[in-house]
XYZ file of C-alpha atoms in Angstrom:
584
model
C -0.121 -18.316 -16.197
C -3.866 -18.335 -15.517
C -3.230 -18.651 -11.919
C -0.651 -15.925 -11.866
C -3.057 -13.308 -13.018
C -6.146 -14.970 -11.326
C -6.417 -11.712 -8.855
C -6.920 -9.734 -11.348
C -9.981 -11.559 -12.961
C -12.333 -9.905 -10.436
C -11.568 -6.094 -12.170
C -11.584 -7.441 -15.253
C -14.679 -8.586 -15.494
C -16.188 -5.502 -14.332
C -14.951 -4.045 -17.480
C -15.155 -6.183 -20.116
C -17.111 -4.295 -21.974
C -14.265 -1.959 -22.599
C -12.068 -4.795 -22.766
C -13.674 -6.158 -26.054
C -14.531 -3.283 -27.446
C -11.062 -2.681 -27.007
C -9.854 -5.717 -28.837
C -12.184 -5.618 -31.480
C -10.984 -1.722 -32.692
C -7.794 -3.759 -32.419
C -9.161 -6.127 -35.096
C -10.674 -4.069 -37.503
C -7.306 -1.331 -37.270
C -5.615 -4.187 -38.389
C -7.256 -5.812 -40.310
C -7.691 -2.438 -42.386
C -4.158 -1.722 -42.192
C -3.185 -4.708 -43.520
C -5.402 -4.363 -46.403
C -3.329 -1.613 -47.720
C -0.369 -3.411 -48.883
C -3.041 -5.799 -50.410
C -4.410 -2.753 -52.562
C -1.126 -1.491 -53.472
C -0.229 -4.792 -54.671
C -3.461 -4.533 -57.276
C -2.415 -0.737 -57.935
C 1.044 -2.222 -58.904
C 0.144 -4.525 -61.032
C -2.870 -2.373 -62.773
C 0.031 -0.122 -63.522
C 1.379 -3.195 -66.380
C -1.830 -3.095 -68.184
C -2.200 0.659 -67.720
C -5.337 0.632 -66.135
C -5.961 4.136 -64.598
C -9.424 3.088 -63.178
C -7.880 0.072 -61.260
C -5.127 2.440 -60.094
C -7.225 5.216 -58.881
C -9.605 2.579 -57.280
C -6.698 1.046 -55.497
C -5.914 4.670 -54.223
C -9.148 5.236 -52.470
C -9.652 1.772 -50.948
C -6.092 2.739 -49.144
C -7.070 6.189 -48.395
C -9.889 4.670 -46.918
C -8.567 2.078 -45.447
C -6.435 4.120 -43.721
C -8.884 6.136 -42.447
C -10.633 3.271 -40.732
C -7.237 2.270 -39.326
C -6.667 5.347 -37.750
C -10.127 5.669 -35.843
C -10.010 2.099 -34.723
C -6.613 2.722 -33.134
C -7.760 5.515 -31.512
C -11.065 3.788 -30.317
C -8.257 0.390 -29.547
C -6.208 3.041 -26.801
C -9.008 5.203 -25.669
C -10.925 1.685 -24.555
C -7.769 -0.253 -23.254
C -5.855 2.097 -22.099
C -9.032 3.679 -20.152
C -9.922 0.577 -19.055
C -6.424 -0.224 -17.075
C -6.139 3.260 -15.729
C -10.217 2.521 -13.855
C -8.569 -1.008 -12.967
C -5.107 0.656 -11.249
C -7.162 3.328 -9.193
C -9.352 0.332 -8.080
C -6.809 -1.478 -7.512
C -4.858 1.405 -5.318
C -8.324 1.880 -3.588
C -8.510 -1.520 -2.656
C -4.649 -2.071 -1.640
C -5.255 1.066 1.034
C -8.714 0.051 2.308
C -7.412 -3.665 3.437
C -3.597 -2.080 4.499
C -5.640 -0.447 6.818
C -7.814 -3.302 7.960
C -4.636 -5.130 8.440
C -3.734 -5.978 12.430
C -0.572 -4.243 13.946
C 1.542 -7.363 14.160
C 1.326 -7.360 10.299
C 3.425 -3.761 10.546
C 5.492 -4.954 12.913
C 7.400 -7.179 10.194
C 6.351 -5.123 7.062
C 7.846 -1.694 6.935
C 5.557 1.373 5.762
C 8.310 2.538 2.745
C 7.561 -1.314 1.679
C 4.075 -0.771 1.241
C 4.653 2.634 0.194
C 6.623 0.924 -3.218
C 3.638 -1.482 -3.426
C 0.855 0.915 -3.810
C 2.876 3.316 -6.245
C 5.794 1.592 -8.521
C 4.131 -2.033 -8.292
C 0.625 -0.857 -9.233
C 2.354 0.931 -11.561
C 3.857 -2.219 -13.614
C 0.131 -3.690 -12.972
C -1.283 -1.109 -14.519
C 1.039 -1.609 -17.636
C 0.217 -5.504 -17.778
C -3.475 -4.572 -17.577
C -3.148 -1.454 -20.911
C -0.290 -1.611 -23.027
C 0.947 -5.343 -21.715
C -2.569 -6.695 -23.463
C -3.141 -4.189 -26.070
C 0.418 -5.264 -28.016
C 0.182 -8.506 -27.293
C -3.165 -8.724 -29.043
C -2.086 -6.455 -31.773
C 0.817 -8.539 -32.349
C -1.163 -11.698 -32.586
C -3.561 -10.287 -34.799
C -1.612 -8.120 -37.034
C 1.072 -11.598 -36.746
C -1.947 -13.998 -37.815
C -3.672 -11.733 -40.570
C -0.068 -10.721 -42.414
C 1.090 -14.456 -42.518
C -2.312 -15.693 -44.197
C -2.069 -12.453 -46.957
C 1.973 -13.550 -47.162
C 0.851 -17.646 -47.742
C -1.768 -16.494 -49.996
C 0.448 -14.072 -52.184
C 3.669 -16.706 -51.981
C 3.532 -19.422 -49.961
C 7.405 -20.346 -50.593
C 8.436 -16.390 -49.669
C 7.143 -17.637 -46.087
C 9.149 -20.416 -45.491
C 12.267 -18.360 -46.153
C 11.197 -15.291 -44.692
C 10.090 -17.147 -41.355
C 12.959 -19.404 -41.521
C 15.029 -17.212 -38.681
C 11.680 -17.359 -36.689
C 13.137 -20.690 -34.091
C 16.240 -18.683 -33.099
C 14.439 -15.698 -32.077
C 11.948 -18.109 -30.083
C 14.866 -18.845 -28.175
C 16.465 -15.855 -27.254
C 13.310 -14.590 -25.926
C 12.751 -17.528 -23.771
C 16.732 -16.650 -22.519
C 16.297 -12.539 -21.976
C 12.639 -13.269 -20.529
C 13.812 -15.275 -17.675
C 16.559 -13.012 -17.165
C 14.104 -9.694 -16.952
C 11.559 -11.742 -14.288
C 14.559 -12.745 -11.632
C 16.104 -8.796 -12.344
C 12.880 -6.966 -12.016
C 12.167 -8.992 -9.127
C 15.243 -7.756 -7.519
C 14.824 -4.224 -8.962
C 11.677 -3.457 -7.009
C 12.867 -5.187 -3.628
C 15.545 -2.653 -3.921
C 13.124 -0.138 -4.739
C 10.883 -1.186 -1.532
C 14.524 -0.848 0.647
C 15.138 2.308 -0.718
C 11.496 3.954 0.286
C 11.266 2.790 3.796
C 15.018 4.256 4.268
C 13.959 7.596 3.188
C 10.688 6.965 4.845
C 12.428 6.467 8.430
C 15.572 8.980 7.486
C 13.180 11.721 6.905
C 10.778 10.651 9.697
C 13.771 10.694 12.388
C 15.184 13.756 11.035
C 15.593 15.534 14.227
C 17.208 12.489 15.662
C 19.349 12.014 13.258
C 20.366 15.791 13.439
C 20.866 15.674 17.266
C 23.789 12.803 16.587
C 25.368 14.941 13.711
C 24.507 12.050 11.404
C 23.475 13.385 8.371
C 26.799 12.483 6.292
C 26.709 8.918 7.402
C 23.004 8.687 6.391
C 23.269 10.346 3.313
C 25.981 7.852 2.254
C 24.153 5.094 3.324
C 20.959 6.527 0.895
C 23.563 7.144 -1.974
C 25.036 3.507 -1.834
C 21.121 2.423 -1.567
C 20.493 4.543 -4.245
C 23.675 3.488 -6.715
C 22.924 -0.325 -6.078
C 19.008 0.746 -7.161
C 20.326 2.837 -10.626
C 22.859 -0.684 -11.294
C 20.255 -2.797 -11.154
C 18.312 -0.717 -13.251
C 20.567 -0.177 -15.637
C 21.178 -4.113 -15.601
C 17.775 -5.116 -16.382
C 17.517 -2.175 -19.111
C 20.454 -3.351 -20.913
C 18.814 -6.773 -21.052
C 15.790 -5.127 -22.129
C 17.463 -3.008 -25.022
C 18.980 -6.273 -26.429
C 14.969 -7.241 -27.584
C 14.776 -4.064 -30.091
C 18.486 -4.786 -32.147
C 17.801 -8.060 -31.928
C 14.143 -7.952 -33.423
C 15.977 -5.484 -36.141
C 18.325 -7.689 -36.906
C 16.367 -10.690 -37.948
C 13.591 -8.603 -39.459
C 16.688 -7.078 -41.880
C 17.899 -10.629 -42.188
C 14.358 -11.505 -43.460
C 13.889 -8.952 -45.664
C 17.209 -9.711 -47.702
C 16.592 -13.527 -47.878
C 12.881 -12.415 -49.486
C 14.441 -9.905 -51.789
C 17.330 -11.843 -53.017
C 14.777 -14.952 -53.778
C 11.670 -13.307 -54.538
C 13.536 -11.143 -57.041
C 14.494 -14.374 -58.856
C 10.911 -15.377 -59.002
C 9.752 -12.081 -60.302
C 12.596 -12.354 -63.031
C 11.213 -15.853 -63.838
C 7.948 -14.800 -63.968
C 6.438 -17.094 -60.945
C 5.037 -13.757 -58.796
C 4.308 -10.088 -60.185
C 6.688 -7.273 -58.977
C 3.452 -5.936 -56.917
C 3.101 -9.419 -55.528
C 6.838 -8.810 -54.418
C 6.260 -5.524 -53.302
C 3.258 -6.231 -51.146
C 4.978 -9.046 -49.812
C 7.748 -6.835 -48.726
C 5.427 -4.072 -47.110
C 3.690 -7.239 -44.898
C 7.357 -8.178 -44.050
C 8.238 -4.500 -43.100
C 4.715 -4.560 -41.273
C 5.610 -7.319 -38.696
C 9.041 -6.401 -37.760
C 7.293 -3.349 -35.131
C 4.937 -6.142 -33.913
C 7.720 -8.381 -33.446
C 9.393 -5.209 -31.710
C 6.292 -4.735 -29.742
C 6.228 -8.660 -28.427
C 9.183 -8.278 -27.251
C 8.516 -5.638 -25.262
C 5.087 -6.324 -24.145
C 6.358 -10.048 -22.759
C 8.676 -7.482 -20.432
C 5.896 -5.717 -19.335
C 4.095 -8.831 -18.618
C 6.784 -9.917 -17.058
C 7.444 -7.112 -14.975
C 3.618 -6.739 -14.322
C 3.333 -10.689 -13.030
C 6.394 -9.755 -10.524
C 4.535 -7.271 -9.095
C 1.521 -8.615 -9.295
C 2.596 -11.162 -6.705
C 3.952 -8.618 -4.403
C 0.456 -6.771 -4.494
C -1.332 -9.861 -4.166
C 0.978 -11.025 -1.342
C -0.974 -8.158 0.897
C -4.271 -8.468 -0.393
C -4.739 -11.610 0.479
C -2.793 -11.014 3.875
C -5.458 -12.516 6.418
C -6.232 -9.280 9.295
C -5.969 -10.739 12.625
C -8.576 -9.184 14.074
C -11.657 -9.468 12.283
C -15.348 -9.896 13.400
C -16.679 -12.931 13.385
C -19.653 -14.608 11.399
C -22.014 -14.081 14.563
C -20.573 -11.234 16.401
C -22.155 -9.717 19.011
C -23.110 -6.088 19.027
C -22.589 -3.443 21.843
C -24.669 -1.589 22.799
C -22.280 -0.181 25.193
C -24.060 -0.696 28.271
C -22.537 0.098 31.335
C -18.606 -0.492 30.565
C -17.931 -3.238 32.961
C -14.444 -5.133 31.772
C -13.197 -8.551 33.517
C -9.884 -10.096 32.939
C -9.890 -13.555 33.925
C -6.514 -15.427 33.912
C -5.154 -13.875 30.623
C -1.996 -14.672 29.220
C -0.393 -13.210 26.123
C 2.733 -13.199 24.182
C 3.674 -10.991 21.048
C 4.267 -12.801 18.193
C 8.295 -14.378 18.106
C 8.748 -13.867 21.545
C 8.761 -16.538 24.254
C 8.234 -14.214 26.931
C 4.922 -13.653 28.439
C 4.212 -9.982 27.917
C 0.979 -10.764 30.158
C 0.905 -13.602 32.617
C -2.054 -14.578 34.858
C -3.980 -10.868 35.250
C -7.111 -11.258 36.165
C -8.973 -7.831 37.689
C -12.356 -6.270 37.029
C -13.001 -2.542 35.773
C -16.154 -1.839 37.492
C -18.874 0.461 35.783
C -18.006 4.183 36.335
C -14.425 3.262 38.243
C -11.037 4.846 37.924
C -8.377 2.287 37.619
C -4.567 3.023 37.501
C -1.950 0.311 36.356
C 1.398 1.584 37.241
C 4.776 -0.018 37.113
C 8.108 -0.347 35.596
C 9.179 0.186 32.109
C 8.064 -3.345 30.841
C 6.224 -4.631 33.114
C 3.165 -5.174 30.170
C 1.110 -2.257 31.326
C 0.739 -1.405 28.109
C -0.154 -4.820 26.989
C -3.573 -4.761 28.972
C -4.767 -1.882 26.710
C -3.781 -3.412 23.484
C -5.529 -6.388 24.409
C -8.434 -4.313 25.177
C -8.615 -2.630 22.320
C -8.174 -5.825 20.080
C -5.089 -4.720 18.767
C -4.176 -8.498 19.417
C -6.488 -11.525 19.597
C -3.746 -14.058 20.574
C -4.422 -14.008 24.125
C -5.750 -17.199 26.622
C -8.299 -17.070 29.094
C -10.872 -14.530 28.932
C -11.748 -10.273 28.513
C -15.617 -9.739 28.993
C -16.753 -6.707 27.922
C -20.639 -6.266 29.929
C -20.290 -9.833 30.159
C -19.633 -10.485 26.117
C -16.231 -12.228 25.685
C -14.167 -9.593 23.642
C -13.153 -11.682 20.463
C -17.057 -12.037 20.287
C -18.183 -8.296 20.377
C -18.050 -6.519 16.831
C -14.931 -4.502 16.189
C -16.457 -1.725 14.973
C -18.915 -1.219 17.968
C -15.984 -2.221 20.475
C -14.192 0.871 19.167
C -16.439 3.323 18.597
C -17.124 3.140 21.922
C -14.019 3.465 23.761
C -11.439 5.928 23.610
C -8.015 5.218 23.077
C -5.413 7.878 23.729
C -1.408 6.183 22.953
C 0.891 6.899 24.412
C 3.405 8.242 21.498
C 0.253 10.475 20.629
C 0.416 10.092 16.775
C -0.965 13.308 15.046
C -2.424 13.828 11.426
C -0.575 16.276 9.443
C -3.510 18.432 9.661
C -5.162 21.191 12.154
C -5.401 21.101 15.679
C -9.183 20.558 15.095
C -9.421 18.168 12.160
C -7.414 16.081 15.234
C -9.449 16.498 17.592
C -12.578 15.424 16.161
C -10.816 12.415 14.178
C -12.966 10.025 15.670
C -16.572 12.202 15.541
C -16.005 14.302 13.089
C -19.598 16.210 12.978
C -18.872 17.544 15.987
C -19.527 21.509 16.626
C -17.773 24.474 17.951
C -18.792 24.257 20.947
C -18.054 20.645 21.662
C -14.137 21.496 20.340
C -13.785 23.894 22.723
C -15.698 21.630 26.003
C -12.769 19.101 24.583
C -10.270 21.902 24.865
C -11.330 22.690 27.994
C -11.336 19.467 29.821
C -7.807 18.370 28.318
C -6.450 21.983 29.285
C -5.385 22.627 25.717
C -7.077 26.309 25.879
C -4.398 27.802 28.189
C -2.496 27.296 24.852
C -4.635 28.788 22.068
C -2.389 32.089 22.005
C 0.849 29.791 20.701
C -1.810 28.562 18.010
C -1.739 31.447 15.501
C -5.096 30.118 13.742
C -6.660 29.177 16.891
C -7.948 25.505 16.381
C -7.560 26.033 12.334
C -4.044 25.686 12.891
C -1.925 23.020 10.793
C 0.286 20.838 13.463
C 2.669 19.563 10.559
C 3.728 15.984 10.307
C 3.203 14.029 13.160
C 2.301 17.232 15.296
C 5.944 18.543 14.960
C 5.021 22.244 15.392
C 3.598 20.988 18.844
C 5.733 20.508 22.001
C 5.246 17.269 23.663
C 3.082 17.690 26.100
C 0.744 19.721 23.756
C 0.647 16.715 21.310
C -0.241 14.835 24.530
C -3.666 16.912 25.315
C -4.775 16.690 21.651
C -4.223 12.762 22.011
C -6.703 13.130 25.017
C -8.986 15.586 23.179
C -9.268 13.241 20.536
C -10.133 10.129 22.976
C -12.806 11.909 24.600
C -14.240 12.909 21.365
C -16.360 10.407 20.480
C -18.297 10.585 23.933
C -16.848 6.916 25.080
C -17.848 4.372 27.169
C -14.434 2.932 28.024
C -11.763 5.476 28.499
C -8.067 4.390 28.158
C -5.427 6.520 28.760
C -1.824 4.924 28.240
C 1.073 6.963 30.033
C -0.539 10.222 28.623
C 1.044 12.441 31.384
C 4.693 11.426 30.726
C 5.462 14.878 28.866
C 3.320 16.842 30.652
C 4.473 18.478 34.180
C 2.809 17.557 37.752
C 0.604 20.988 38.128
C -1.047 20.207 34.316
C -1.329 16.104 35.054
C -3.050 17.223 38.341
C -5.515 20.092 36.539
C -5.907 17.255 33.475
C -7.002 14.287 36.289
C -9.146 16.888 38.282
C -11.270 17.995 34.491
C -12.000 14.714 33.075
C -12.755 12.923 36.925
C -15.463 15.909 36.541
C -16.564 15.559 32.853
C -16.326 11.757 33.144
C -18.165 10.676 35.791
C -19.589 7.558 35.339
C -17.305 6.252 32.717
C -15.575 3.604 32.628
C -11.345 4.644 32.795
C -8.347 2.880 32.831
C -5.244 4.578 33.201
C -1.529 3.488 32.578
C 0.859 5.276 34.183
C 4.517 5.582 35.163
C 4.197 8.678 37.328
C 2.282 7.596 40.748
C 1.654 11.009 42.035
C -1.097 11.848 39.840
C -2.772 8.257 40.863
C -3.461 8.789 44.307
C -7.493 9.315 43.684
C -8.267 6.051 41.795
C -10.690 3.662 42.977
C -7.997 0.700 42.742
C -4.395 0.359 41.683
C -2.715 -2.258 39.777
C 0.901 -2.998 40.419
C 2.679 -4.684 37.772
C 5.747 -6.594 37.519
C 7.273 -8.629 34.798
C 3.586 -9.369 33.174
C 1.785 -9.815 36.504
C 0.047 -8.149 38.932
C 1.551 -8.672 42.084
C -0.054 -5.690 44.331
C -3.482 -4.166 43.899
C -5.749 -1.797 46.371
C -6.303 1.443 46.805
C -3.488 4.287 47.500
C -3.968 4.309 51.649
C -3.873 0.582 51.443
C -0.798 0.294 49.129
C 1.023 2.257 51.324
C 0.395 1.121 54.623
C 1.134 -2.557 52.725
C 4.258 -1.603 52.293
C 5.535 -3.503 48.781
C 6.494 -2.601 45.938
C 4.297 0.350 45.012
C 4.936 1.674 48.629
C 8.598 1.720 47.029
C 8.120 3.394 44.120
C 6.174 5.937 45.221
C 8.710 7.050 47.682
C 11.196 7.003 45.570
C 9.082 9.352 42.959
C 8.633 11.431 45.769
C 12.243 11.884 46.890
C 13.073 12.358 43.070
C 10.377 15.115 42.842
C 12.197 17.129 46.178
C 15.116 17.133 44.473
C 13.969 18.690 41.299
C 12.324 21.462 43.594
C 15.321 21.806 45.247
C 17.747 21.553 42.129
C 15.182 24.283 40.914
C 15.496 26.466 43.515
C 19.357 26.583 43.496
């Protein structure tokens, strides 16, 4: 057990104060509850030798006690229950800041409704463990402990009789407890399933729209969602079995004491208060017998998902810094590859094989190719979105796995090419990645990525909210914020990865022409499919299948005749014919 909850040790020893003060109002409430059956019991008996003083001092010893019960129950809650409310929300806080230091390849077999489940239903169940899980188990223990001394004290052979059902119900818990763990366990795996479908059905909407598939998918969320509401229902009939069951043998109890304590009281061995406080400790303990049984569910449903949590907390980012990185200072923006050779995790392909070029300070490079061919690749590496690579990327000379991430990043710009937007305005966008950047800088950016010959279709101007993912946006337009937002942070490394592709010839042209203006000097690598727009760049790299098999300049290419020779006539034969289709 200690090492199941051993992740959570860390928050709760930040507030242990609140902890204990926590468990000892749940001390002195009980202890001053149970006093009050111990009172009436003297109150009872004073009664016999009609003793009015004794009575009406037995009175205000349980109004009083009563009083101090109450305010130590609310002081037990308001410190327990504060306490695991502080602990979920830094819990929550810490689940999102290392999901987000976690490397893509993590993503790639975790799926975002997953993680959704984690950091709302799982923290959830946490949270429970961490309040109500400890404050009934403790109150049970205590209020268990303090009752059976009063009981052995008032009639020791009561307790053996009372307690005698006590083994049976020992081992029906043990039963229904491993039951609830395995169920639960299942319950939120479903629960996981059922987010990331609704995540990606509402995500793909408009696809699924397109293919008239919105019966088929809404069946295939209602069977998700009936198999979710069985299992629940499973695991809460198992559950509701603890409360009849702890009725039952607390009823059971409480005949077996009245059937033989009334004989003693008839015989004169115990006073009828005796009995009658006995009784009232017996009634006492059948809610924290109640409350056992339903705290050791939220424990167990707390340690289920405690693992789960855990499980991604201690997930190990790929790409961290490491103990003597490097700083850049982001010198002059000179990159070498030199024989690198890199495979995405599971596959046995090389997605990369053999490139070695150089990025020289203030160049242009293109890397063109087919569909495949790991153009992409290069600019993941460079970004350290993967570390798994051999041979070697210098950065001005610093190998790349030794330069800090955070400097490596802030000072390049990285524009994707399925131009993710924030569900936020066109600005807030833009200046993502610097965001104390003024008006006038927004509208230099707006400039240069030719996003101002659109400002009319923006009804607030820059203040305008793009929806999720940018969906008010057209393509193209969720293209040039992508770019906006690259050049942003005034980088020293500019890559650009197939930004163009929904953007037509006259704006990739107009785009190339503003930023070979406002980025002189800079360092820019630029993927491409589209060859026409890459006839200025200092080199070319042709890739095929993970290598580079052709590299030069646009003249030289073509007068070499291979394969970019190829594909640029055929681009160019393809673009006559849309003219001409146009024109008809």
């Amino acid at each position: 057990m200690s090492r199941r909850i051993a992740p959570l040790l860390p928050y709760v020893r930040r507030h242990r104060v609140a902890l204990v003060v926590g468990t000892l109002a749940i001390v002195v409430g009980d202890l001053a509850a149970l006093l009050g059956p111990w009172f009436l019991k003297q109150a009872i008996d004073a009664l016999k030798g009609q003793r009015l003083d004794l009575v009406l001092r037995a009175t205000l010893l349980m109004v009083g006690t009563a009083v101090v019960g109450g305010y130590f129950r609310y002081l037990m809650r308001s410190r327990m229950i504060g306490a695991s409310r502080t602990i979920e929300f830094e819990l929550r806080e810490d689940f999102a800041r290392h999901a987000l230091r976690l490397s893509p390849s993590y993503y790639a077999t975790h799926k975002v409704g997953e993680m959704m489940a984690l950091a709302t239903n799982d923290l959830n169940a946490i949270r429970m463990l961490l309040g109500p899980g400890i404050m009934y188990l403790v109150d049970t223990a205590v209020t268990t402990v303090i009752a059976l001394l009063l009981m052995i004290k008032l009639a020791p052979t009561l307790c053996l009789i009372a307690f005698a059902p006590l083994p049976l119900l020992g081992l029906c818990m043990q039963q229904i407890n491993s039951r609830v763990h395995s169920r639960f366990t299942r319950v939120q795996e479903l629960f996981a399933e059922l987010s990331s479908f609704a995540q990606e059905a509402l995500t793909g909407v408009r696809v699924i729209k397109s293919y008239a598939r919105e019966e088929e998918m809404g069946r295939r969320f209602v069977q998700q969602s009936r198999d979710y509401m069985q299992r629940n229902i499973g695991l809460l009939q198992l559950q509701s079995v603890l409360h009849p069951l702890m009725t039952l043998l607390a009823g059971f109890a409480a005949v077996l004491t009245l059937y033989f304590g009334g004989r003693q009281v008839i015989v004169g061995t115990i006073s009828v208060g005796t009995l009658v406080a006995f009784l009232s400790y017996l009634a006492m303990l059948t809610w924290p017998a109640i409350a056992a049984g339903w705290a050791i569910s939220i424990w167990q449903r707390g340690l289920v998902s405690l693992e789960r949590v855990d499980a991604v907390l201690t997930a190990i980012p790929e790409i961290q810094d490491d103990a003597d990185a490097l700083p850049w200072t982001r010198r002059s923006g000179r990159v070498v590859f030199d024989a690198v050779t890199f495979r995405y995790p599971g596959s046995d392909a090389a997605a990369v094989a053999g490139a070695s070029f150089e990025l020289p300070p203030g160049s242009w490079t293109a890397v063109v190719g087919s569909t495949g061919a790991g153009k992409t690749t290069l600019v993941r590496l460079l970004t350290r979105q993967y570390d798994g690579y051999q041979g070697r990327i210098l950065v001005d000379g610093a190998e790349l796995r030794r330069l800090r991430v955070a400097d490596l990043r802030a000072g390049t710009g990285y524009a994707p090419q399925d131009g993710f937007l924030f569900s936020d305005t066109l600005r807030e966008n833009i200046v993502f990645g610097a965001p104390d950047l003024g008006d006038a800088a927004v509208e230099q950016l707006a400039r240069v990525s030719r996003l101002e010959r659109d400002r009319a279709a923006f009804p607030q101007g820059w203040a305008t909210l793009v929806g999720e993912r940018g969906v008010t946006l057209s393509g193209g337009q969720k293209q040039r914020v992508a770019i906006a937002r690259a050049l942003a942070p005034d980088p020293t490394l500019l890559l650009l990865d197939d930004v163009f592709s929904s953007v037509d010839t006259e704006t990739e042209a107009e785009l190339l022409a503003e930023l070979k203006a406002a980025w002189k000097g800079r360092t820019v690598l630029l993927v491409t499919h589209r060859l026409l727009g890459v006839q200025g760049a200092d080199q070319i790299l042709v890739m095929e299948r993970g290598r580079i098999v052709e590299r030069g300049t646009h003249a030289g290419l073509i007068e070499a005749g291979g394969l970019y020779e190829r594909l640029f006539h055929q681009q160019m034969a393809e673009a006559e014919l849309d003219v001409l289709g146009g024109g008809a």
